[in-house]
mmCIF file with all atom_site columns, C-alpha atoms in Angstrom:
data_model
loop_
_atom_site.group_PDB
_atom_site.id
_atom_site.type_symbol
_atom_site.label_atom_id
_atom_site.label_alt_id
_atom_site.label_comp_id
_atom_site.label_asym_id
_atom_site.label_entity_id
_atom_site.label_seq_id
_atom_site.pdbx_PDB_ins_code
_atom_site.Cartn_x
_atom_site.Cartn_y
_atom_site.Cartn_z
_atom_site.occupancy
_atom_site.B_iso_or_equiv
_atom_site.pdbx_formal_charge
_atom_site.auth_seq_id
_atom_site.auth_comp_id
_atom_site.auth_asym_id
_atom_site.auth_atom_id
_atom_site.pdbx_PDB_model_num
ATOM 1   C CA . MET A 1 1   ? 0.000   0.000   0.000   1.00 46.00 ? 25  MET A CA 1
ATOM 2   C CA . THR A 1 2   ? 1.286   3.436   -0.884  1.00 47.00 ? 26  THR A CA 1
ATOM 3   C CA . LEU A 1 3   ? -0.393  6.732   -0.071  1.00 43.00 ? 27  LEU A CA 1
ATOM 4   C CA . VAL A 1 4   ? -0.641  8.926   -3.136  1.00 43.00 ? 28  VAL A CA 1
ATOM 5   C CA . GLY A 1 5   ? -2.199  12.207  -2.231  1.00 43.00 ? 29  GLY A CA 1
ATOM 6   C CA . CYS A 1 6   ? -4.884  14.126  -0.492  1.00 41.00 ? 30  CYS A CA 1
ATOM 7   C CA . ARG A 1 7   ? -7.510  16.549  -1.737  1.00 41.00 ? 31  ARG A CA 1
ATOM 8   C CA . ARG A 1 8   ? -10.236 17.640  0.666   1.00 41.00 ? 32  ARG A CA 1
ATOM 9   C CA . HIS A 1 9   ? -10.155 14.468  2.741   1.00 41.00 ? 33  HIS A CA 1
ATOM 10  C CA . LEU A 1 10  ? -10.033 12.266  -0.350  1.00 48.00 ? 34  LEU A CA 1
ATOM 11  C CA . PHE A 1 11  ? -6.922  10.110  -0.477  1.00 63.00 ? 35  PHE A CA 1
ATOM 12  C CA . VAL A 1 12  ? -5.764  7.887   -3.280  1.00 72.00 ? 36  VAL A CA 1
ATOM 13  C CA . ILE A 1 13  ? -3.991  4.713   -2.199  1.00 79.00 ? 37  ILE A CA 1
ATOM 14  C CA . VAL A 1 14  ? -2.038  2.554   -4.641  1.00 80.00 ? 38  VAL A CA 1
ATOM 15  C CA . VAL A 1 15  ? -2.469  -1.106  -3.729  1.00 79.00 ? 39  VAL A CA 1
ATOM 16  C CA . ALA A 1 16  ? -0.942  -4.213  -5.260  1.00 71.00 ? 40  ALA A CA 1
ATOM 17  C CA . GLU A 1 17  ? -3.561  -6.253  -7.087  1.00 64.00 ? 41  GLU A CA 1
ATOM 18  C CA . SER A 1 18  ? -3.249  -9.092  -4.582  1.00 54.00 ? 42  SER A CA 1
ATOM 19  C CA . GLU A 1 19  ? -4.147  -6.564  -1.839  1.00 51.00 ? 43  GLU A CA 1
ATOM 20  C CA . GLU A 1 20  ? -7.321  -5.322  -3.547  1.00 54.00 ? 44  GLU A CA 1
ATOM 21  C CA . ASP A 1 21  ? -9.556  -7.773  -1.671  1.00 62.00 ? 45  ASP A CA 1
ATOM 22  C CA . GLU A 1 22  ? -8.407  -6.611  1.761   1.00 76.00 ? 46  GLU A CA 1
ATOM 23  C CA . LEU A 1 23  ? -8.704  -2.960  2.688   1.00 83.00 ? 47  LEU A CA 1
ATOM 24  C CA . PRO A 1 24  ? -5.622  -1.261  4.118   1.00 82.00 ? 48  PRO A CA 1
ATOM 25  C CA . LEU A 1 25  ? -5.598  0.864   7.247   1.00 85.00 ? 49  LEU A CA 1
ATOM 26  C CA . CYS A 1 26  ? -6.421  4.551   6.963   1.00 87.00 ? 50  CYS A CA 1
ATOM 27  C CA . PRO A 1 27  ? -3.229  6.469   6.131   1.00 82.00 ? 51  PRO A CA 1
ATOM 28  C CA . SER A 1 28  ? -4.457  9.392   8.247   1.00 82.00 ? 52  SER A CA 1
ATOM 29  C CA . CYS A 1 29  ? -5.229  7.662   11.524  1.00 88.00 ? 53  CYS A CA 1
ATOM 30  C CA . ASP A 1 30  ? -4.434  3.915   11.130  1.00 88.00 ? 54  ASP A CA 1
ATOM 31  C CA . ALA A 1 31  ? -8.056  2.918   11.747  1.00 91.00 ? 55  ALA A CA 1
ATOM 32  C CA . PRO A 1 32  ? -9.621  0.153   9.626   1.00 89.00 ? 56  PRO A CA 1
ATOM 33  C CA . LEU A 1 33  ? -11.227 1.221   6.360   1.00 89.00 ? 57  LEU A CA 1
ATOM 34  C CA . ARG A 1 34  ? -14.688 0.102   5.290   1.00 90.00 ? 58  ARG A CA 1
ATOM 35  C CA . PRO A 1 35  ? -15.973 -0.317  1.715   1.00 89.00 ? 59  PRO A CA 1
ATOM 36  C CA . TRP A 1 36  ? -17.729 2.806   0.489   1.00 90.00 ? 60  TRP A CA 1
ATOM 37  C CA . GLY A 1 37  ? -18.859 2.199   -3.056  1.00 90.00 ? 61  GLY A CA 1
ATOM 38  C CA . TYR A 1 38  ? -16.956 3.063   -6.187  1.00 91.00 ? 62  TYR A CA 1
ATOM 39  C CA . ALA A 1 39  ? -15.382 6.100   -7.813  1.00 88.00 ? 63  ALA A CA 1
ATOM 40  C CA . ARG A 1 40  ? -16.563 7.110   -11.250 1.00 88.00 ? 64  ARG A CA 1
ATOM 41  C CA . GLU A 1 41  ? -15.592 4.849   -14.124 1.00 92.00 ? 65  GLU A CA 1
ATOM 42  C CA . ARG A 1 42  ? -12.466 5.783   -16.040 1.00 91.00 ? 66  ARG A CA 1
ATOM 43  C CA . GLY A 1 43  ? -10.585 4.369   -18.988 1.00 93.00 ? 67  GLY A CA 1
ATOM 44  C CA . ILE A 1 44  ? -6.877  3.567   -18.866 1.00 94.00 ? 68  ILE A CA 1
ATOM 45  C CA . ARG A 1 45  ? -5.062  3.374   -22.213 1.00 93.00 ? 69  ARG A CA 1
ATOM 46  C CA . LEU A 1 46  ? -2.758  0.371   -22.427 1.00 89.00 ? 70  LEU A CA 1
ATOM 47  C CA . PRO A 1 47  ? 0.429   0.222   -24.541 1.00 84.00 ? 71  PRO A CA 1
ATOM 48  C CA . ASP A 1 48  ? -1.203  -2.001  -27.175 1.00 84.00 ? 72  ASP A CA 1
ATOM 49  C CA . GLY A 1 49  ? -3.858  0.681   -27.822 1.00 83.00 ? 73  GLY A CA 1
ATOM 50  C CA . ARG A 1 50  ? -6.721  -0.960  -25.939 1.00 90.00 ? 74  ARG A CA 1
ATOM 51  C CA . VAL A 1 51  ? -8.616  0.979   -23.275 1.00 93.00 ? 75  VAL A CA 1
ATOM 52  C CA . ARG A 1 52  ? -9.327  -0.798  -20.019 1.00 93.00 ? 76  ARG A CA 1
ATOM 53  C CA . GLN A 1 53  ? -12.427 0.489   -18.238 1.00 95.00 ? 77  GLN A CA 1
ATOM 54  C CA . LEU A 1 54  ? -12.054 0.640   -14.465 1.00 91.00 ? 78  LEU A CA 1
ATOM 55  C CA . ARG A 1 55  ? -14.428 1.323   -11.648 1.00 91.00 ? 79  ARG A CA 1
ATOM 56  C CA . LEU A 1 56  ? -12.113 2.030   -8.748  1.00 89.00 ? 80  LEU A CA 1
ATOM 57  C CA . ARG A 1 57  ? -13.104 0.951   -5.250  1.00 89.00 ? 81  ARG A CA 1
ATOM 58  C CA . ARG A 1 58  ? -13.593 3.540   -2.553  1.00 90.00 ? 82  ARG A CA 1
ATOM 59  C CA . ALA A 1 59  ? -13.204 3.150   1.182   1.00 90.00 ? 83  ALA A CA 1
ATOM 60  C CA . ARG A 1 60  ? -14.066 5.338   4.145   1.00 92.00 ? 84  ARG A CA 1
ATOM 61  C CA . CYS A 1 61  ? -12.549 5.628   7.571   1.00 91.00 ? 85  CYS A CA 1
ATOM 62  C CA . ARG A 1 62  ? -15.101 5.564   10.392  1.00 89.00 ? 86  ARG A CA 1
ATOM 63  C CA . SER A 1 63  ? -12.710 7.328   12.720  1.00 92.00 ? 87  SER A CA 1
ATOM 64  C CA . CYS A 1 64  ? -11.561 10.393  10.729  1.00 90.00 ? 88  CYS A CA 1
ATOM 65  C CA . ARG A 1 65  ? -14.312 10.129  8.058   1.00 89.00 ? 89  ARG A CA 1
ATOM 66  C CA . ALA A 1 66  ? -11.824 10.547  5.190   1.00 88.00 ? 90  ALA A CA 1
ATOM 67  C CA . THR A 1 67  ? -12.629 8.762   1.934   1.00 89.00 ? 91  THR A CA 1
ATOM 68  C CA . HIS A 1 68  ? -10.048 6.885   -0.103  1.00 87.00 ? 92  HIS A CA 1
ATOM 69  C CA . VAL A 1 69  ? -9.808  5.606   -3.680  1.00 88.00 ? 93  VAL A CA 1
ATOM 70  C CA . LEU A 1 70  ? -7.883  2.357   -4.242  1.00 88.00 ? 94  LEU A CA 1
ATOM 71  C CA . LEU A 1 71  ? -5.780  2.663   -7.396  1.00 88.00 ? 95  LEU A CA 1
ATOM 72  C CA . PRO A 1 72  ? -4.285  -0.450  -9.032  1.00 89.00 ? 96  PRO A CA 1
ATOM 73  C CA . PRO A 1 73  ? -0.506  -0.348  -9.523  1.00 89.00 ? 97  PRO A CA 1
ATOM 74  C CA . TYR A 1 74  ? -0.602  -0.090  -13.315 1.00 91.00 ? 98  TYR A CA 1
ATOM 75  C CA . CYS A 1 75  ? -2.278  3.333   -13.024 1.00 91.00 ? 99  CYS A CA 1
ATOM 76  C CA . LEU A 1 76  ? -0.750  6.726   -12.362 1.00 92.00 ? 100 LEU A CA 1
ATOM 77  C CA . LEU A 1 77  ? -2.473  9.503   -10.498 1.00 88.00 ? 101 LEU A CA 1
ATOM 78  C CA . ARG A 1 78  ? -4.438  11.784  -12.841 1.00 88.00 ? 102 ARG A CA 1
ATOM 79  C CA . ARG A 1 79  ? -3.212  10.050  -16.019 1.00 92.00 ? 103 ARG A CA 1
ATOM 80  C CA . ALA A 1 80  ? -5.297  8.325   -18.676 1.00 93.00 ? 104 ALA A CA 1
ATOM 81  C CA . ASP A 1 81  ? -2.359  6.148   -19.780 1.00 96.00 ? 105 ASP A CA 1
ATOM 82  C CA . SER A 1 82  ? -1.003  3.159   -17.895 1.00 95.00 ? 106 SER A CA 1
ATOM 83  C CA . VAL A 1 83  ? 2.381   3.268   -16.187 1.00 95.00 ? 107 VAL A CA 1
ATOM 84  C CA . HIS A 1 84  ? 3.648   0.913   -18.909 1.00 95.00 ? 108 HIS A CA 1
ATOM 85  C CA . THR A 1 85  ? 2.849   3.406   -21.666 1.00 95.00 ? 109 THR A CA 1
ATOM 86  C CA . VAL A 1 86  ? 4.466   6.293   -19.807 1.00 97.00 ? 110 VAL A CA 1
ATOM 87  C CA . ALA A 1 87  ? 7.474   4.127   -18.915 1.00 96.00 ? 111 ALA A CA 1
ATOM 88  C CA . ALA A 1 88  ? 8.012   3.188   -22.560 1.00 95.00 ? 112 ALA A CA 1
ATOM 89  C CA . ALA A 1 89  ? 8.137   6.894   -23.403 1.00 96.00 ? 113 ALA A CA 1
ATOM 90  C CA . LEU A 1 90  ? 10.545  7.657   -20.557 1.00 97.00 ? 114 LEU A CA 1
ATOM 91  C CA . LEU A 1 91  ? 12.877  4.806   -21.511 1.00 96.00 ? 115 LEU A CA 1
ATOM 92  C CA . ASP A 1 92  ? 12.912  5.892   -25.155 1.00 96.00 ? 116 ASP A CA 1
ATOM 93  C CA . HIS A 1 93  ? 13.646  9.470   -24.111 1.00 97.00 ? 117 HIS A CA 1
ATOM 94  C CA . ALA A 1 94  ? 16.471  8.339   -21.806 1.00 95.00 ? 118 ALA A CA 1
ATOM 95  C CA . ALA A 1 95  ? 17.880  6.458   -24.834 1.00 94.00 ? 119 ALA A CA 1
ATOM 96  C CA . GLY A 1 96  ? 17.884  9.700   -26.833 1.00 94.00 ? 120 GLY A CA 1
ATOM 97  C CA . ASP A 1 97  ? 14.602  9.745   -28.793 1.00 96.00 ? 121 ASP A CA 1
ATOM 98  C CA . GLY A 1 98  ? 12.577  12.943  -29.120 1.00 96.00 ? 122 GLY A CA 1
ATOM 99  C CA . HIS A 1 99  ? 8.940   13.405  -28.186 1.00 97.00 ? 123 HIS A CA 1
ATOM 100 C CA . ARG A 1 100 ? 7.606   13.311  -31.767 1.00 97.00 ? 124 ARG A CA 1
ATOM 101 C CA . ARG A 1 101 ? 9.195   9.957   -32.569 1.00 97.00 ? 125 ARG A CA 1
ATOM 102 C CA . ILE A 1 102 ? 8.029   8.508   -29.238 1.00 96.00 ? 126 ILE A CA 1
ATOM 103 C CA . ALA A 1 103 ? 4.491   9.836   -29.755 1.00 95.00 ? 127 ALA A CA 1
ATOM 104 C CA . GLU A 1 104 ? 4.345   8.295   -33.200 1.00 95.00 ? 128 GLU A CA 1
ATOM 105 C CA . ARG A 1 105 ? 5.536   4.930   -31.881 1.00 93.00 ? 129 ARG A CA 1
ATOM 106 C CA . LEU A 1 106 ? 3.036   4.963   -28.980 1.00 93.00 ? 130 LEU A CA 1
ATOM 107 C CA . HIS A 1 107 ? 0.151   6.418   -31.033 1.00 92.00 ? 131 HIS A CA 1
ATOM 108 C CA . ARG A 1 108 ? -0.287  9.303   -28.596 1.00 93.00 ? 132 ARG A CA 1
ATOM 109 C CA . PRO A 1 109 ? -0.491  13.052  -29.252 1.00 95.00 ? 133 PRO A CA 1
ATOM 110 C CA . ALA A 1 110 ? 2.945   14.692  -29.406 1.00 97.00 ? 134 ALA A CA 1
ATOM 111 C CA . ALA A 1 111 ? 1.877   17.340  -26.864 1.00 97.00 ? 135 ALA A CA 1
ATOM 112 C CA . THR A 1 112 ? 0.902   14.626  -24.369 1.00 96.00 ? 136 THR A CA 1
ATOM 113 C CA . VAL A 1 113 ? 4.230   12.840  -24.681 1.00 97.00 ? 137 VAL A CA 1
ATOM 114 C CA . ARG A 1 114 ? 6.127   16.141  -24.528 1.00 97.00 ? 138 ARG A CA 1
ATOM 115 C CA . GLY A 1 115 ? 4.292   16.913  -21.266 1.00 96.00 ? 139 GLY A CA 1
ATOM 116 C CA . TRP A 1 116 ? 5.251   13.531  -19.796 1.00 97.00 ? 140 TRP A CA 1
ATOM 117 C CA . LEU A 1 117 ? 8.896   14.006  -20.719 1.00 97.00 ? 141 LEU A CA 1
ATOM 118 C CA . ARG A 1 118 ? 9.049   17.550  -19.366 1.00 97.00 ? 142 ARG A CA 1
ATOM 119 C CA . ARG A 1 119 ? 7.416   16.594  -16.083 1.00 96.00 ? 143 ARG A CA 1
ATOM 120 C CA . ALA A 1 120 ? 9.623   13.531  -15.645 1.00 96.00 ? 144 ALA A CA 1
ATOM 121 C CA . SER A 1 121 ? 12.751  15.523  -16.454 1.00 96.00 ? 145 SER A CA 1
ATOM 122 C CA . GLU A 1 122 ? 11.772  18.267  -13.999 1.00 96.00 ? 146 GLU A CA 1
ATOM 123 C CA . ARG A 1 123 ? 11.238  15.680  -11.256 1.00 95.00 ? 147 ARG A CA 1
ATOM 124 C CA . ALA A 1 124 ? 14.212  13.429  -12.117 1.00 96.00 ? 148 ALA A CA 1
ATOM 125 C CA . ALA A 1 125 ? 16.451  14.574  -9.250  1.00 96.00 ? 149 ALA A CA 1
ATOM 126 C CA . PHE A 1 126 ? 13.619  14.083  -6.745  1.00 96.00 ? 150 PHE A CA 1
ATOM 127 C CA . TRP A 1 127 ? 12.790  10.589  -8.033  1.00 96.00 ? 151 TRP A CA 1
ATOM 128 C CA . ARG A 1 128 ? 16.454  9.573   -8.125  1.00 96.00 ? 152 ARG A CA 1
ATOM 129 C CA . ARG A 1 129 ? 16.840  10.597  -4.490  1.00 96.00 ? 153 ARG A CA 1
ATOM 130 C CA . HIS A 1 130 ? 13.546  8.906   -3.562  1.00 96.00 ? 154 HIS A CA 1
ATOM 131 C CA . GLY A 1 131 ? 14.546  5.666   -5.314  1.00 96.00 ? 155 GLY A CA 1
ATOM 132 C CA . VAL A 1 132 ? 17.980  5.566   -3.667  1.00 95.00 ? 156 VAL A CA 1
ATOM 133 C CA . ILE A 1 133 ? 16.548  6.241   -0.198  1.00 95.00 ? 157 ILE A CA 1
ATOM 134 C CA . TYR A 1 134 ? 13.774  3.684   -0.719  1.00 95.00 ? 158 TYR A CA 1
ATOM 135 C CA . ALA A 1 135 ? 16.277  1.064   -1.890  1.00 95.00 ? 159 ALA A CA 1
ATOM 136 C CA . TYR A 1 136 ? 18.660  1.694   1.013   1.00 94.00 ? 160 TYR A CA 1
ATOM 137 C CA . HIS A 1 137 ? 15.726  1.570   3.423   1.00 94.00 ? 161 HIS A CA 1
ATOM 138 C CA . LEU A 1 138 ? 14.925  -1.925  2.160   1.00 93.00 ? 162 LEU A CA 1
ATOM 139 C CA . THR A 1 139 ? 18.524  -3.124  2.266   1.00 92.00 ? 163 THR A CA 1
ATOM 140 C CA . PRO A 1 140 ? 21.886  -1.484  2.961   1.00 90.00 ? 164 PRO A CA 1
ATOM 141 C CA . ASP A 1 141 ? 23.361  -3.524  0.088   1.00 88.00 ? 165 ASP A CA 1
ATOM 142 C CA . ALA A 1 142 ? 21.325  -1.662  -2.546  1.00 86.00 ? 166 ALA A CA 1
ATOM 143 C CA . GLY A 1 143 ? 22.954  -0.287  -5.626  1.00 79.00 ? 167 GLY A CA 1
ATOM 144 C CA . PRO A 1 144 ? 25.395  0.610   -6.926  1.00 88.00 ? 168 PRO A CA 1
ATOM 145 C CA . PHE A 1 145 ? 23.881  3.661   -8.579  1.00 92.00 ? 169 PHE A CA 1
ATOM 146 C CA . PRO A 1 146 ? 26.443  4.683   -11.225 1.00 92.00 ? 170 PRO A CA 1
ATOM 147 C CA . PRO A 1 147 ? 26.167  8.025   -13.027 1.00 93.00 ? 171 PRO A CA 1
ATOM 148 C CA . ARG A 1 148 ? 24.302  7.970   -16.330 1.00 93.00 ? 172 ARG A CA 1
ATOM 149 C CA . ALA A 1 149 ? 24.114  10.332  -19.279 1.00 92.00 ? 173 ALA A CA 1
ATOM 150 C CA . THR A 1 150 ? 20.969  12.113  -18.043 1.00 94.00 ? 174 THR A CA 1
ATOM 151 C CA . ALA A 1 151 ? 19.263  12.774  -14.735 1.00 96.00 ? 175 ALA A CA 1
ATOM 152 C CA . LEU A 1 152 ? 16.178  10.975  -16.037 1.00 96.00 ? 176 LEU A CA 1
ATOM 153 C CA . ALA A 1 153 ? 18.187  7.816   -16.742 1.00 96.00 ? 177 ALA A CA 1
ATOM 154 C CA . GLU A 1 154 ? 19.638  7.954   -13.219 1.00 97.00 ? 178 GLU A CA 1
ATOM 155 C CA . ALA A 1 155 ? 16.152  8.364   -11.757 1.00 97.00 ? 179 ALA A CA 1
ATOM 156 C CA . LEU A 1 156 ? 14.803  5.400   -13.730 1.00 96.00 ? 180 LEU A CA 1
ATOM 157 C CA . ASP A 1 157 ? 17.744  3.263   -12.551 1.00 96.00 ? 181 ASP A CA 1
ATOM 158 C CA . ALA A 1 158 ? 17.167  4.185   -8.904  1.00 96.00 ? 182 ALA A CA 1
ATOM 159 C CA . LEU A 1 159 ? 13.412  3.607   -9.097  1.00 97.00 ? 183 LEU A CA 1
ATOM 160 C CA . GLY A 1 160 ? 13.972  0.312   -10.901 1.00 95.00 ? 184 GLY A CA 1
ATOM 161 C CA . GLU A 1 161 ? 16.348  -0.906  -8.181  1.00 96.00 ? 185 GLU A CA 1
ATOM 162 C CA . ALA A 1 162 ? 13.916  0.168   -5.451  1.00 95.00 ? 186 ALA A CA 1
ATOM 163 C CA . ALA A 1 163 ? 11.076  -1.634  -7.256  1.00 95.00 ? 187 ALA A CA 1
ATOM 164 C CA . ARG A 1 164 ? 13.176  -4.802  -7.663  1.00 95.00 ? 188 ARG A CA 1
ATOM 165 C CA . LEU A 1 165 ? 14.007  -4.827  -3.964  1.00 95.00 ? 189 LEU A CA 1
ATOM 166 C CA . GLY A 1 166 ? 10.368  -4.108  -3.074  1.00 93.00 ? 190 GLY A CA 1
ATOM 167 C CA . GLN A 1 167 ? 9.235   -7.082  -5.149  1.00 94.00 ? 191 GLN A CA 1
ATOM 168 C CA . ALA A 1 168 ? 11.769  -9.294  -3.378  1.00 93.00 ? 192 ALA A CA 1
ATOM 169 C CA . GLN A 1 169 ? 10.668  -8.205  0.103   1.00 92.00 ? 193 GLN A CA 1
ATOM 170 C CA . HIS A 1 170 ? 6.920   -7.521  -0.128  1.00 87.00 ? 194 HIS A CA 1
ATOM 171 C CA . PRO A 1 171 ? 4.889   -10.673 -0.838  1.00 85.00 ? 195 PRO A CA 1
ATOM 172 C CA . ALA A 1 172 ? 2.000   -8.658  -2.302  1.00 83.00 ? 196 ALA A CA 1
ATOM 173 C CA . TRP A 1 173 ? 4.369   -6.988  -4.780  1.00 86.00 ? 197 TRP A CA 1
ATOM 174 C CA . ALA A 1 174 ? 5.913   -10.246 -5.993  1.00 85.00 ? 198 ALA A CA 1
ATOM 175 C CA . ALA A 1 175 ? 3.173   -10.842 -8.572  1.00 84.00 ? 199 ALA A CA 1
ATOM 176 C CA . THR A 1 176 ? 3.420   -7.343  -10.049 1.00 88.00 ? 200 THR A CA 1
ATOM 177 C CA . ASP A 1 177 ? 5.469   -6.538  -13.115 1.00 92.00 ? 201 ASP A CA 1
ATOM 178 C CA . PRO A 1 178 ? 8.507   -4.213  -12.720 1.00 93.00 ? 202 PRO A CA 1
ATOM 179 C CA . TRP A 1 179 ? 6.735   -1.033  -13.860 1.00 94.00 ? 203 TRP A CA 1
ATOM 180 C CA . SER A 1 180 ? 3.769   -1.646  -11.585 1.00 93.00 ? 204 SER A CA 1
ATOM 181 C CA . ALA A 1 181 ? 6.297   -2.022  -8.777  1.00 93.00 ? 205 ALA A CA 1
ATOM 182 C CA . VAL A 1 182 ? 7.766   1.366   -9.780  1.00 95.00 ? 206 VAL A CA 1
ATOM 183 C CA . ALA A 1 183 ? 4.237   2.802   -9.526  1.00 93.00 ? 207 ALA A CA 1
ATOM 184 C CA . LEU A 1 184 ? 4.011   1.341   -6.016  1.00 91.00 ? 208 LEU A CA 1
ATOM 185 C CA . VAL A 1 185 ? 7.404   2.869   -5.067  1.00 93.00 ? 209 VAL A CA 1
ATOM 186 C CA . THR A 1 186 ? 6.312   6.302   -6.341  1.00 93.00 ? 210 THR A CA 1
ATOM 187 C CA . GLY A 1 187 ? 2.776   5.993   -5.026  1.00 88.00 ? 211 GLY A CA 1
ATOM 188 C CA . GLY A 1 188 ? 1.455   6.550   -8.547  1.00 90.00 ? 212 GLY A CA 1
ATOM 189 C CA . ARG A 1 189 ? 2.904   10.093  -8.544  1.00 91.00 ? 213 ARG A CA 1
ATOM 190 C CA . LEU A 1 190 ? 5.608   9.605   -11.178 1.00 93.00 ? 214 LEU A CA 1
ATOM 191 C CA . LEU A 1 191 ? 4.287   12.530  -13.238 1.00 93.00 ? 215 LEU A CA 1
ATOM 192 C CA . THR A 1 192 ? 2.512   14.653  -10.650 1.00 86.00 ? 216 THR A CA 1
ATOM 193 C CA . PRO A 1 193 ? 3.681   18.207  -9.976  1.00 76.00 ? 217 PRO A CA 1
ATOM 194 C CA . THR A 1 194 ? 5.768   19.061  -6.946  1.00 59.00 ? 218 THR A CA 1
#
């Protein structure tokens, strides 16, 4: 379980798919959460072009009365594309491709891909630091984290290592793919503003 964000007592919690049946504790007060219906339906675009329709579960805390949305790990907060689609763009950009070529390959608007790349590049230093700290928190033997050509490449390396270690240590994460594990490490906020 990873807390994503708060907006007027509405939290979004990223949960591994194996954890979807059991509700986590409230991130605000550690009280048990109770089912509280569903959020509105939304479509998530997958890398192969299909759109997966989701009706996200909601939960409410009886103690602090905050409501929570449970987000699966292949989703990113406030994004219509899956983490796999965004990750493909970030990896291509770290390898040197421009936004137009990436957009053409992913069948996405160039402005959308350019926005992803700008946001990820702006946040690269933060995510590198977060990934390194997360990895070292899981094990002091994490790393090494060698320098790379760009800050974005370094951030993706650090987040990837943290996700790999998380999958090895958290039983609920073991069944997730590597990019879903990265979404769990970042709490689904890979492209959210500071």
